[in-house]
Amino acid sequence: METPDETTAPADNAEKLTGIAALDWAGASADPQYRAAVVDLLGALAYGELAAFERLAEDAKLAPTLDDKAELAKMASAEFHHFEQLRDRLAAIDESPTEAMAPFAAALDEFHRQTAPSDWLEGLVKAYVGDSIASDFYREVAVRLDSDTRGLVLRVLDDTGHASFAVEKVRAAIEAEPRVGGRLALWARRLMGEALSQAQRVVADRDALSTMLVGGVAAGFDLAEVGKMFSRITEAHTKRMAALGLAA
């Protein structure tokens, strides 16, 4: 849910695609390990989008005005549409969407349980900061995917409009009551830590997905590159915090 100029971009984005990234799904999926990694990736994304839909619909209840409530409802609808695309893609490659999502449900549910917002502003910051960290991670991974899967992943990571909406509302709240900024800054730092920890746990539990990240089926994504990836994600987080008027 980031604004375009804040999206992280791997350093080699402009280079000619090679290996898996140069293939379409038909060619790349011949490798069973790669196929398993993609099913995991799509399953994690699908459950993430479904959870985002549920959360935004719930957060709409905290909205102070009818206009705000309607805006969140529209964003929730967009997230559900993203979920449908991922669900349909899994079914199209003869994989059960439910089975693909199941391994990630507990971890994502626990993340949302631990980071339940206490008010409207915390909900906005969570959607803007927390979801954007996840989007950055998936965009980084997308560079190493086959062309068909890469296109789908990037489409479902499109901003639903929450970025500019959250920035406008949070900055206005801080301007009206500066003390709010300190509380929200602490909240955003907590979200950053929880989001990165949760992502690491998920990857560690899925062999095919972790192999993709550290080099196996996705050539070139070695441990050093993973470190650079997380540095880019952290840098993007700092820029988002500044956009909100908060200290990172």
CSV table of C-alpha atoms in Angstrom, one decimal:
chain,number,residue,atom,x,y,z
A,1,MET,CA,0.0,0.0,0.0
A,2,GLU,CA,2.9,2.3,-0.6
A,3,THR,CA,3.0,5.4,-2.9
A,4,PRO,CA,4.9,4.8,-6.1
A,5,ASP,CA,7.9,6.8,-5.2
A,6,GLU,CA,8.4,4.9,-2.0
A,7,THR,CA,8.4,1.4,-3.4
A,8,THR,CA,11.6,-0.5,-2.9
A,9,ALA,CA,13.4,-1.5,-6.1
A,10,PRO,CA,16.1,-4.2,-6.3
A,11,ALA,CA,19.3,-2.8,-7.8
A,12,ASP,CA,19.2,-5.2,-10.8
A,13,ASN,CA,15.7,-4.3,-11.9
A,14,ALA,CA,16.9,-2.8,-15.1
A,15,GLU,CA,19.2,-5.7,-16.0
A,16,LYS,CA,18.3,-8.2,-18.5
A,17,LEU,CA,16.3,-11.0,-17.0
A,18,THR,CA,18.0,-14.4,-16.8
A,19,GLY,CA,17.3,-17.9,-15.4
A,20,ILE,CA,13.8,-18.4,-14.0
A,21,ALA,CA,12.9,-14.8,-14.4
A,22,ALA,CA,13.3,-15.1,-18.2
A,23,LEU,CA,10.8,-17.9,-18.4
A,24,ASP,CA,7.1,-18.1,-18.4
A,25,TRP,CA,5.1,-20.3,-16.0
A,26,ALA,CA,5.0,-23.2,-18.5
A,27,GLY,CA,8.8,-23.4,-18.7
A,28,ALA,CA,9.6,-22.5,-15.1
A,29,SER,CA,7.1,-24.9,-13.4
A,30,ALA,CA,8.9,-27.9,-14.8
A,31,ASP,CA,11.1,-27.6,-11.8
A,32,PRO,CA,9.1,-29.1,-8.9
A,33,GLN,CA,11.0,-27.1,-6.3
A,34,TYR,CA,10.3,-23.9,-8.0
A,35,ARG,CA,6.6,-24.9,-8.4
A,36,ALA,CA,6.4,-25.6,-4.7
A,37,ALA,CA,7.9,-22.2,-3.9
A,38,VAL,CA,5.4,-20.4,-6.1
A,39,VAL,CA,2.5,-22.2,-4.6
A,40,ASP,CA,3.8,-21.2,-1.1
A,41,LEU,CA,4.2,-17.6,-2.3
A,42,LEU,CA,0.8,-17.4,-3.8
A,43,GLY,CA,-0.8,-19.1,-0.8
A,44,ALA,CA,0.9,-16.6,1.6
A,45,LEU,CA,-0.2,-13.7,-0.5
A,46,ALA,CA,-3.7,-14.9,-0.9
A,47,TYR,CA,-4.2,-15.3,2.9
A,48,GLY,CA,-2.6,-12.0,3.4
A,49,GLU,CA,-5.1,-10.3,1.1
A,50,LEU,CA,-8.0,-12.1,2.7
A,51,ALA,CA,-6.8,-11.0,6.1
A,52,ALA,CA,-6.4,-7.5,4.9
A,53,PHE,CA,-10.0,-7.5,3.6
A,54,GLU,CA,-11.2,-8.6,7.0
A,55,ARG,CA,-9.1,-6.1,8.9
A,56,LEU,CA,-10.1,-3.1,6.8
A,57,ALA,CA,-13.8,-4.1,7.1
A,58,GLU,CA,-13.3,-4.3,10.9
A,59,ASP,CA,-11.4,-1.0,11.0
A,60,ALA,CA,-14.2,0.7,9.2
A,61,LYS,CA,-16.2,0.4,12.4
A,62,LEU,CA,-13.7,2.7,14.1
A,63,ALA,CA,-14.0,5.4,11.4
A,64,PRO,CA,-15.0,8.8,12.8
A,65,THR,CA,-17.1,9.8,9.8
A,66,LEU,CA,-19.3,8.1,7.2
A,67,ASP,CA,-17.0,9.3,4.4
A,68,ASP,CA,-14.1,7.6,6.2
A,69,LYS,CA,-16.1,4.4,6.7
A,70,ALA,CA,-17.0,4.3,3.0
A,71,GLU,CA,-13.4,4.9,2.0
A,72,LEU,CA,-12.2,1.9,4.1
A,73,ALA,CA,-15.0,-0.2,2.7
A,74,LYS,CA,-13.9,0.6,-0.8
A,75,MET,CA,-10.3,-0.4,0.1
A,76,ALA,CA,-11.5,-3.6,1.7
A,77,SER,CA,-13.3,-4.5,-1.6
A,78,ALA,CA,-10.1,-3.9,-3.6
A,79,GLU,CA,-8.2,-6.3,-1.2
A,80,PHE,CA,-10.8,-9.0,-1.7
A,81,HIS,CA,-10.5,-8.6,-5.5
A,82,HIS,CA,-6.8,-9.2,-5.1
A,83,PHE,CA,-7.5,-12.3,-3.1
A,84,GLU,CA,-9.8,-13.6,-5.8
A,85,GLN,CA,-7.1,-13.2,-8.5
A,86,LEU,CA,-4.7,-15.2,-6.4
A,87,ARG,CA,-7.3,-17.9,-5.5
A,88,ASP,CA,-8.2,-18.2,-9.2
A,89,ARG,CA,-4.5,-18.5,-10.2
A,90,LEU,CA,-3.9,-21.3,-7.8
A,91,ALA,CA,-7.0,-23.2,-9.1
A,92,ALA,CA,-5.8,-22.6,-12.7
A,93,ILE,CA,-2.5,-24.4,-12.0
A,94,ASP,CA,-4.3,-27.2,-10.3
A,95,GLU,CA,-3.5,-26.3,-6.7
A,96,SER,CA,-6.0,-26.1,-3.9
A,97,PRO,CA,-6.3,-22.4,-2.7
A,98,THR,CA,-7.3,-23.6,0.7
A,99,GLU,CA,-4.4,-26.0,1.1
A,100,ALA,CA,-1.9,-23.4,-0.3
A,101,MET,CA,-3.1,-20.8,2.3
A,102,ALA,CA,-3.4,-23.1,5.3
A,103,PRO,CA,0.4,-23.1,6.3
A,104,PHE,CA,0.4,-19.3,6.6
A,105,ALA,CA,-2.9,-18.8,8.4
A,106,ALA,CA,-1.7,-19.3,12.0
A,107,ALA,CA,1.3,-17.0,11.7
A,108,LEU,CA,-0.6,-14.2,10.0
A,109,ASP,CA,-3.5,-14.5,12.4
A,110,GLU,CA,-1.0,-14.3,15.3
A,111,PHE,CA,0.6,-11.2,13.8
A,112,HIS,CA,-2.8,-9.5,13.5
A,113,ARG,CA,-3.7,-10.5,17.0
A,114,GLN,CA,-0.5,-9.1,18.4
A,115,THR,CA,-0.9,-5.8,16.5
A,116,ALA,CA,-4.6,-5.2,16.9
A,117,PRO,CA,-5.0,-1.4,16.7
A,118,SER,CA,-6.6,0.3,19.7
A,119,ASP,CA,-8.1,3.2,17.7
A,120,TRP,CA,-8.7,4.6,14.2
A,121,LEU,CA,-5.2,6.2,13.8
A,122,GLU,CA,-3.4,3.1,14.9
A,123,GLY,CA,-5.4,1.2,12.3
A,124,LEU,CA,-4.4,3.6,9.6
A,125,VAL,CA,-0.7,3.4,10.5
A,126,LYS,CA,-0.9,-0.4,10.6
A,127,ALA,CA,-2.4,-0.6,7.1
A,128,TYR,CA,0.1,2.0,5.7
A,129,VAL,CA,3.3,0.8,7.4
A,130,GLY,CA,2.6,-2.9,8.1
A,131,ASP,CA,1.1,-3.8,4.8
A,132,SER,CA,3.7,-1.8,2.9
A,133,ILE,CA,6.6,-3.8,4.5
A,134,ALA,CA,5.0,-7.0,3.3
A,135,SER,CA,4.4,-5.5,-0.2
A,136,ASP,CA,8.1,-4.5,-0.4
A,137,PHE,CA,9.1,-8.0,0.5
A,138,TYR,CA,6.9,-9.5,-2.2
A,139,ARG,CA,8.1,-7.0,-4.8
A,140,GLU,CA,11.7,-8.0,-4.1
A,141,VAL,CA,10.8,-11.7,-4.5
A,142,ALA,CA,8.8,-10.9,-7.7
A,143,VAL,CA,12.0,-9.9,-9.6
A,144,ARG,CA,13.1,-13.6,-9.4
A,145,LEU,CA,9.8,-15.1,-10.5
A,146,ASP,CA,8.7,-16.3,-13.9
A,147,SER,CA,7.0,-13.7,-16.1
A,148,ASP,CA,3.4,-14.9,-15.6
A,149,THR,CA,3.7,-15.2,-11.8
A,150,ARG,CA,5.6,-12.0,-11.5
A,151,GLY,CA,2.9,-10.1,-13.4
A,152,LEU,CA,0.2,-11.5,-11.1
A,153,VAL,CA,2.1,-10.7,-7.9
A,154,LEU,CA,2.8,-7.1,-9.0
A,155,ARG,CA,-0.9,-6.6,-9.9
A,156,VAL,CA,-2.2,-7.7,-6.5
A,157,LEU,CA,0.3,-5.4,-4.8
A,158,ASP,CA,-1.1,-2.3,-6.5
A,159,ASP,CA,-2.0,0.4,-4.0
A,160,THR,CA,-5.7,0.3,-3.1
A,161,GLY,CA,-5.6,4.0,-2.2
A,162,HIS,CA,-4.9,3.5,1.5
A,163,ALA,CA,-1.4,5.2,1.2
A,164,SER,CA,-2.5,8.7,0.4
A,165,PHE,CA,-5.6,8.4,2.6
A,166,ALA,CA,-3.6,7.3,5.6
A,167,VAL,CA,-1.0,10.0,5.2
A,168,GLU,CA,-3.6,12.7,4.9
A,169,LYS,CA,-5.5,11.6,8.0
A,170,VAL,CA,-2.5,10.9,10.2
A,171,ARG,CA,-0.7,14.1,9.4
A,172,ALA,CA,-3.9,16.1,10.1
A,173,ALA,CA,-4.3,14.3,13.4
A,174,ILE,CA,-0.7,15.1,14.4
A,175,GLU,CA,-1.2,18.7,13.4
A,176,ALA,CA,-4.3,19.0,15.5
A,177,GLU,CA,-2.7,17.2,18.5
A,178,PRO,CA,1.1,17.0,18.3
A,179,ARG,CA,1.3,14.5,21.2
A,180,VAL,CA,-0.3,11.9,19.1
A,181,GLY,CA,2.8,11.7,17.0
A,182,GLY,CA,5.0,10.2,19.7
A,183,ARG,CA,2.4,7.4,20.4
A,184,LEU,CA,2.1,6.6,16.7
A,185,ALA,CA,5.8,6.6,16.1
A,186,LEU,CA,6.2,3.9,18.9
A,187,TRP,CA,3.4,2.0,17.4
A,188,ALA,CA,5.0,2.0,13.9
A,189,ARG,CA,8.3,0.8,15.3
A,190,ARG,CA,6.5,-2.1,16.9
A,191,LEU,CA,4.8,-2.9,13.6
A,192,MET,CA,8.1,-2.9,11.8
A,193,GLY,CA,9.7,-5.3,14.2
A,194,GLU,CA,6.6,-7.6,14.3
A,195,ALA,CA,6.3,-7.7,10.5
A,196,LEU,CA,9.9,-8.6,9.9
A,197,SER,CA,9.9,-11.3,12.6
A,198,GLN,CA,6.7,-12.7,11.2
A,199,ALA,CA,8.1,-12.8,7.6
A,200,GLN,CA,11.3,-14.5,8.8
A,201,ARG,CA,9.3,-17.2,10.7
A,202,VAL,CA,7.1,-17.9,7.7
A,203,VAL,CA,10.1,-18.3,5.3
A,204,ALA,CA,12.0,-20.4,7.8
A,205,ASP,CA,9.1,-22.9,8.0
A,206,ARG,CA,8.8,-23.4,4.2
A,207,ASP,CA,11.8,-25.1,2.7
A,208,ALA,CA,11.0,-24.3,-1.0
A,209,LEU,CA,10.3,-20.6,-0.2
A,210,SER,CA,13.5,-20.2,1.8
A,211,THR,CA,15.5,-21.9,-0.9
A,212,MET,CA,14.1,-19.4,-3.4
A,213,LEU,CA,15.3,-16.5,-1.3
A,214,VAL,CA,18.8,-17.7,-0.6
A,215,GLY,CA,19.8,-18.9,-4.0
A,216,GLY,CA,18.5,-22.3,-5.0
A,217,VAL,CA,15.8,-22.2,-7.7
A,218,ALA,CA,16.1,-18.4,-8.0
A,219,ALA,CA,19.7,-17.9,-9.0
A,220,GLY,CA,21.4,-14.8,-7.8
A,221,PHE,CA,19.4,-14.2,-4.6
A,222,ASP,CA,22.2,-15.2,-2.2
A,223,LEU,CA,22.5,-14.4,1.5
A,224,ALA,CA,24.4,-11.1,0.8
A,225,GLU,CA,21.5,-10.1,-1.5
A,226,VAL,CA,19.0,-11.0,1.2
A,227,GLY,CA,20.8,-8.6,3.5
A,228,LYS,CA,20.6,-5.8,0.9
A,229,MET,CA,16.9,-6.6,0.4
A,230,PHE,CA,16.1,-6.0,4.0
A,231,SER,CA,18.2,-2.8,4.0
A,232,ARG,CA,16.1,-1.5,1.1
A,233,ILE,CA,12.9,-2.5,3.0
A,234,THR,CA,14.1,-0.6,6.1
A,235,GLU,CA,15.0,2.4,4.1
A,236,ALA,CA,11.5,2.5,2.5
A,237,HIS,CA,10.0,2.2,5.9
A,238,THR,CA,11.9,5.3,7.1
A,239,LYS,CA,10.6,7.2,4.1
A,240,ARG,CA,7.0,6.2,4.9
A,241,MET,CA,7.5,7.3,8.5
A,242,ALA,CA,8.6,10.7,7.3
A,243,ALA,CA,5.6,10.9,5.0
A,244,LEU,CA,3.4,10.4,8.0
A,245,GLY,CA,5.3,13.0,9.9
A,246,LEU,CA,6.7,10.5,12.3
A,247,ALA,CA,10.3,9.7,13.4
A,248,ALA,CA,11.5,6.2,12.3
